[in-house]
Short mmCIF file of C-alpha atoms in Angstrom, two decimals:
data_model
loop_
_atom_site.label_atom_id
_atom_site.label_comp_id
_atom_site.label_asym_id
_atom_site.label_seq_id
_atom_site.Cartn_x
_atom_site.Cartn_y
_atom_site.Cartn_z
CA UNK A 1 -96.31 -167.20 134.57
CA UNK A 2 -99.75 -169.30 134.42
CA UNK A 3 -103.10 -167.23 135.21
CA UNK A 4 -106.62 -167.05 135.02
CA UNK A 5 -109.07 -164.17 134.61
CA UNK A 6 -112.87 -164.29 135.04
CA UNK A 7 -113.65 -161.12 133.70
CA UNK A 8 -117.42 -160.98 135.30
CA UNK A 9 -117.37 -160.43 139.18
CA UNK A 10 -121.51 -160.61 139.37
CA UNK A 11 -123.71 -161.82 137.13
CA UNK A 12 -127.77 -162.06 137.45
CA UNK A 13 -130.10 -163.92 135.04
CA UNK A 14 -133.79 -165.30 135.32
CA UNK A 15 -134.51 -168.35 136.19
CA UNK A 16 -134.54 -170.63 132.81
CA UNK A 17 -132.73 -167.90 130.83
CA UNK A 18 -129.20 -169.13 129.38
CA UNK A 19 -125.84 -168.80 130.85
CA UNK A 20 -122.30 -167.96 129.61
CA UNK A 21 -119.72 -167.34 132.08
CA UNK A 22 -116.56 -166.05 130.87
CA UNK A 23 -112.46 -167.33 132.00
CA UNK A 24 -109.45 -166.51 130.06
CA UNK A 25 -106.40 -168.17 130.92
CA UNK A 26 -102.59 -167.40 130.42
CA UNK A 27 -100.40 -170.39 129.97
CA UNK A 28 -97.30 -171.29 127.71
CA UNK A 29 -98.71 -174.86 126.54
CA UNK A 30 -101.55 -176.80 126.69
CA UNK A 31 -103.20 -176.16 129.73
CA UNK A 32 -105.43 -178.65 131.63
CA UNK A 33 -108.62 -176.70 132.32
CA UNK A 34 -111.25 -177.12 135.42
CA UNK A 35 -114.61 -175.38 136.16
CA UNK A 36 -115.35 -175.44 140.13
CA UNK A 37 -118.69 -174.59 142.03
CA UNK A 38 -118.87 -173.65 145.13
CA UNK A 39 -122.59 -173.21 146.70
CA UNK A 40 -122.87 -170.79 149.96
CA UNK A 41 -121.10 -172.49 152.80
CA UNK A 42 -119.69 -175.74 150.85
CA UNK A 43 -116.58 -176.70 149.26
CA UNK A 44 -115.58 -176.67 145.72
CA UNK A 45 -117.66 -179.59 143.38
CA UNK A 46 -115.74 -180.21 140.24
CA UNK A 47 -118.51 -179.32 137.05
CA UNK A 48 -116.30 -180.21 134.32
CA UNK A 49 -112.47 -180.83 133.09
CA UNK A 50 -110.46 -180.19 129.77
CA UNK A 51 -107.40 -181.83 129.55
CA UNK A 52 -107.41 -182.61 125.38
CA UNK A 53 -109.56 -183.83 122.32
CA UNK A 54 -113.07 -182.66 121.93
CA UNK A 55 -112.97 -178.87 122.89
CA UNK A 56 -116.59 -179.13 123.87
CA UNK A 57 -116.81 -180.72 127.44
CA UNK A 58 -119.80 -181.67 128.76
CA UNK A 59 -120.44 -181.58 132.78
CA UNK A 60 -122.68 -182.11 135.69
CA UNK A 61 -125.78 -180.58 135.95
CA UNK A 62 -126.31 -179.62 132.61
CA UNK A 63 -123.14 -177.77 131.93
CA UNK A 64 -120.82 -177.58 129.03
CA UNK A 65 -117.73 -175.71 128.21
CA UNK A 66 -115.68 -174.77 125.20
CA UNK A 67 -112.13 -174.73 125.28
CA UNK A 68 -111.21 -172.15 122.59
CA UNK A 69 -107.39 -172.21 121.73
CA UNK A 70 -107.17 -169.26 119.36
CA UNK A 71 -108.83 -166.94 122.48
CA UNK A 72 -107.46 -168.77 125.11
CA UNK A 73 -110.86 -169.05 126.18
CA UNK A 74 -112.69 -172.22 128.35
CA UNK A 75 -116.47 -170.20 128.91
CA UNK A 76 -118.93 -171.98 130.83
CA UNK A 77 -122.45 -172.33 129.38
CA UNK A 78 -126.00 -173.40 130.32
CA UNK A 79 -128.86 -173.44 127.88
CA UNK A 80 -131.35 -172.99 131.03
CA UNK A 81 -130.58 -171.90 134.36
CA UNK A 82 -132.13 -173.16 137.59
CA UNK A 83 -132.56 -171.42 140.94
CA UNK A 84 -130.38 -173.95 142.38
CA UNK A 85 -127.32 -173.32 140.26
CA UNK A 86 -126.86 -169.87 142.50
CA UNK A 87 -123.41 -170.02 143.68
CA UNK A 88 -119.64 -168.89 142.99
CA UNK A 89 -118.31 -170.35 139.92
CA UNK A 90 -114.14 -170.76 139.59
CA UNK A 91 -111.99 -171.49 136.50
CA UNK A 92 -108.95 -173.17 137.05
CA UNK A 93 -105.79 -174.00 135.20
CA UNK A 94 -103.21 -176.50 135.64
CA UNK A 95 -100.01 -176.99 134.19
CA UNK A 96 -99.83 -179.95 131.77
CA UNK A 97 -99.00 -183.13 133.17
CA UNK A 98 -98.39 -181.10 136.71
CA UNK A 99 -101.60 -179.99 137.92
CA UNK A 100 -99.99 -180.38 141.47
CA UNK A 101 -100.59 -176.23 141.50
CA UNK A 102 -104.04 -175.44 140.02
CA UNK A 103 -104.42 -171.40 139.56
CA UNK A 104 -107.89 -170.42 140.58
CA UNK A 105 -109.70 -167.34 138.97
CA UNK A 106 -111.33 -165.11 141.18
CA UNK A 107 -114.50 -166.23 140.51
CA UNK A 108 -118.07 -165.30 138.89
CA UNK A 109 -120.83 -164.89 141.53
CA UNK A 110 -124.59 -166.13 140.08
CA UNK A 111 -127.50 -165.00 141.20
CA UNK A 112 -130.81 -166.06 139.93
CA UNK A 113 -134.08 -164.51 139.86
CA UNK A 114 -137.26 -166.67 139.79
CA UNK B 1 -118.66 -192.32 152.20
CA UNK B 2 -116.86 -188.82 152.92
CA UNK B 3 -114.17 -188.46 150.13
CA UNK B 4 -112.56 -185.34 151.34
CA UNK B 5 -113.28 -184.60 155.14
CA UNK B 6 -112.04 -181.52 157.67
CA UNK B 7 -112.03 -181.14 160.92
CA UNK B 8 -113.57 -178.78 162.36
CA UNK B 9 -115.94 -177.01 160.29
CA UNK B 10 -115.93 -173.75 162.17
CA UNK B 11 -112.99 -172.42 164.48
CA UNK B 12 -113.09 -169.09 166.28
CA UNK B 13 -109.81 -168.47 168.00
CA UNK B 14 -108.11 -165.66 169.67
CA UNK B 15 -105.01 -163.78 168.12
CA UNK B 16 -101.67 -165.57 169.16
CA UNK B 17 -103.15 -168.89 169.97
CA UNK B 18 -102.35 -172.19 168.33
CA UNK B 19 -104.42 -174.60 166.45
CA UNK B 20 -104.33 -177.21 163.77
CA UNK B 21 -107.06 -178.50 161.34
CA UNK B 22 -107.36 -182.03 160.43
CA UNK B 23 -108.14 -183.74 156.97
CA UNK B 24 -108.49 -186.99 155.66
CA UNK B 25 -109.26 -188.77 152.39
CA UNK B 26 -110.69 -192.04 151.41
CA UNK B 27 -110.15 -191.90 147.54
CA UNK B 28 -106.61 -193.96 147.73
CA UNK B 29 -104.91 -190.80 146.59
CA UNK B 30 -101.42 -189.79 146.50
CA UNK B 31 -101.17 -186.10 146.86
CA UNK B 32 -103.03 -183.72 149.38
CA UNK B 33 -102.94 -179.77 148.88
CA UNK B 34 -104.26 -177.14 151.45
CA UNK B 35 -105.83 -173.96 149.76
CA UNK B 36 -106.68 -170.70 151.50
CA UNK B 37 -109.87 -168.40 150.23
CA UNK B 38 -109.67 -165.34 151.41
CA UNK B 39 -112.75 -163.34 151.99
CA UNK B 40 -112.80 -161.81 148.69
CA UNK B 41 -113.35 -165.61 147.54
CA UNK B 42 -109.76 -165.83 146.04
CA UNK B 43 -108.26 -169.20 146.15
CA UNK B 44 -104.38 -169.91 146.41
CA UNK B 45 -102.37 -172.98 146.97
CA UNK B 46 -100.50 -172.95 150.10
CA UNK B 47 -98.88 -176.46 149.96
CA UNK B 48 -98.92 -179.78 148.51
CA UNK B 49 -97.71 -183.16 149.30
CA UNK B 50 -97.08 -186.26 147.54
CA UNK B 51 -96.63 -189.39 149.37
CA UNK B 52 -96.15 -187.60 152.47
CA UNK B 53 -93.53 -185.43 150.92
CA UNK B 54 -94.03 -181.70 150.63
CA UNK B 55 -93.87 -180.58 147.02
CA UNK B 56 -95.03 -177.06 146.97
CA UNK B 57 -94.49 -174.58 149.77
CA UNK B 58 -96.07 -171.07 148.27
CA UNK B 59 -94.49 -168.78 150.43
CA UNK B 60 -96.96 -169.47 153.44
CA UNK B 61 -95.17 -167.82 156.51
CA UNK B 62 -93.56 -170.66 159.11
CA UNK B 63 -96.28 -170.52 161.23
CA UNK B 64 -97.60 -172.86 158.92
CA UNK B 65 -96.91 -176.32 159.53
CA UNK B 66 -98.20 -178.82 157.35
CA UNK B 67 -97.70 -182.35 158.32
CA UNK B 68 -98.62 -185.27 156.69
CA UNK B 69 -98.45 -189.07 158.93
CA UNK B 70 -99.75 -191.13 155.79
CA UNK B 71 -100.96 -190.70 152.57
CA UNK B 72 -104.47 -190.47 153.36
CA UNK B 73 -104.05 -187.07 155.97
CA UNK B 74 -102.48 -184.24 156.00
CA UNK B 75 -102.83 -182.04 158.63
CA UNK B 76 -102.37 -177.99 159.38
CA UNK B 77 -101.09 -176.53 162.48
CA UNK B 78 -100.78 -172.92 162.65
CA UNK B 79 -98.97 -171.05 165.54
CA UNK B 80 -99.49 -167.44 167.03
CA UNK B 81 -102.75 -166.78 165.11
CA UNK B 82 -102.83 -163.20 163.46
CA UNK B 83 -105.96 -161.62 162.43
CA UNK B 84 -105.14 -162.13 158.95
CA UNK B 85 -105.26 -165.90 158.97
CA UNK B 86 -109.18 -165.77 158.91
CA UNK B 87 -110.12 -166.99 155.82
CA UNK B 88 -111.75 -170.81 154.62
CA UNK B 89 -109.22 -173.61 154.40
CA UNK B 90 -109.63 -175.98 152.00
CA UNK B 91 -107.97 -179.25 151.79
CA UNK B 92 -107.50 -181.30 148.34
CA UNK B 93 -106.80 -184.64 147.16
CA UNK B 94 -105.92 -186.08 143.55
CA UNK B 95 -103.99 -188.94 142.22
CA UNK B 96 -100.73 -187.80 140.27
CA UNK B 97 -101.08 -188.93 136.80
CA UNK B 98 -105.25 -188.24 136.92
CA UNK B 99 -104.84 -184.64 137.74
CA UNK B 100 -108.27 -184.07 139.40
CA UNK B 101 -108.43 -182.40 142.39
CA UNK B 102 -110.84 -183.26 145.00
CA UNK B 103 -111.89 -180.68 147.49
CA UNK B 104 -113.00 -180.91 151.01
CA UNK B 105 -115.86 -178.70 152.58
CA UNK B 106 -113.35 -176.22 153.99
CA UNK B 107 -112.35 -174.89 157.21
CA UNK B 108 -113.75 -171.46 158.58
CA UNK B 109 -110.89 -169.76 160.86
CA UNK B 110 -112.20 -166.66 162.61
CA UNK B 111 -109.10 -164.96 164.51
CA UNK B 112 -110.47 -162.62 167.11
#
């Protein structure tokens, strides 16, 4: 069965520091992978997605993620965090050619200190 | 130019009541979804409709009844509300073959 694990429930970084949010997935075939961000009281916004091709994908707001098949990981990175990045981040996996059903991780809450 | 919209944004009601949440998308998508986000922020799919036909029903109590009058709308009706129904309900939409789901702002339901 598909599953997504986000090992870090809560991460705190200083503004300007680099960031890496971890995501591991379990799926028997090539998955579709997504990162969404949820700001307080808001809906989910798509940051980036991986379907195939280049394993390093660029997203909005300066975020990038790298798909590593050997590690079943899709970690999200940003070189320099801004205070406005404080939010909840969700990794999700969808089945190849059938993303009718997205499986979400439990989320990582990012706190940014000035 | 809202893409996926939901009404109401907040809903506070008593146990036992019946309530509806509405969702509309103007993206021309053919697939719509309802997700439930619990108090621990865990997101889980409830239903999915493609071209007004139900394609996913994830073991949701039959007190929850989705209705899709057309491809652009997916409403969620909840009968006999229980305390455990308190959550944030998100609507989403996508176009089959493009695989990316776009989410609405959520409806925060509180059952007292």
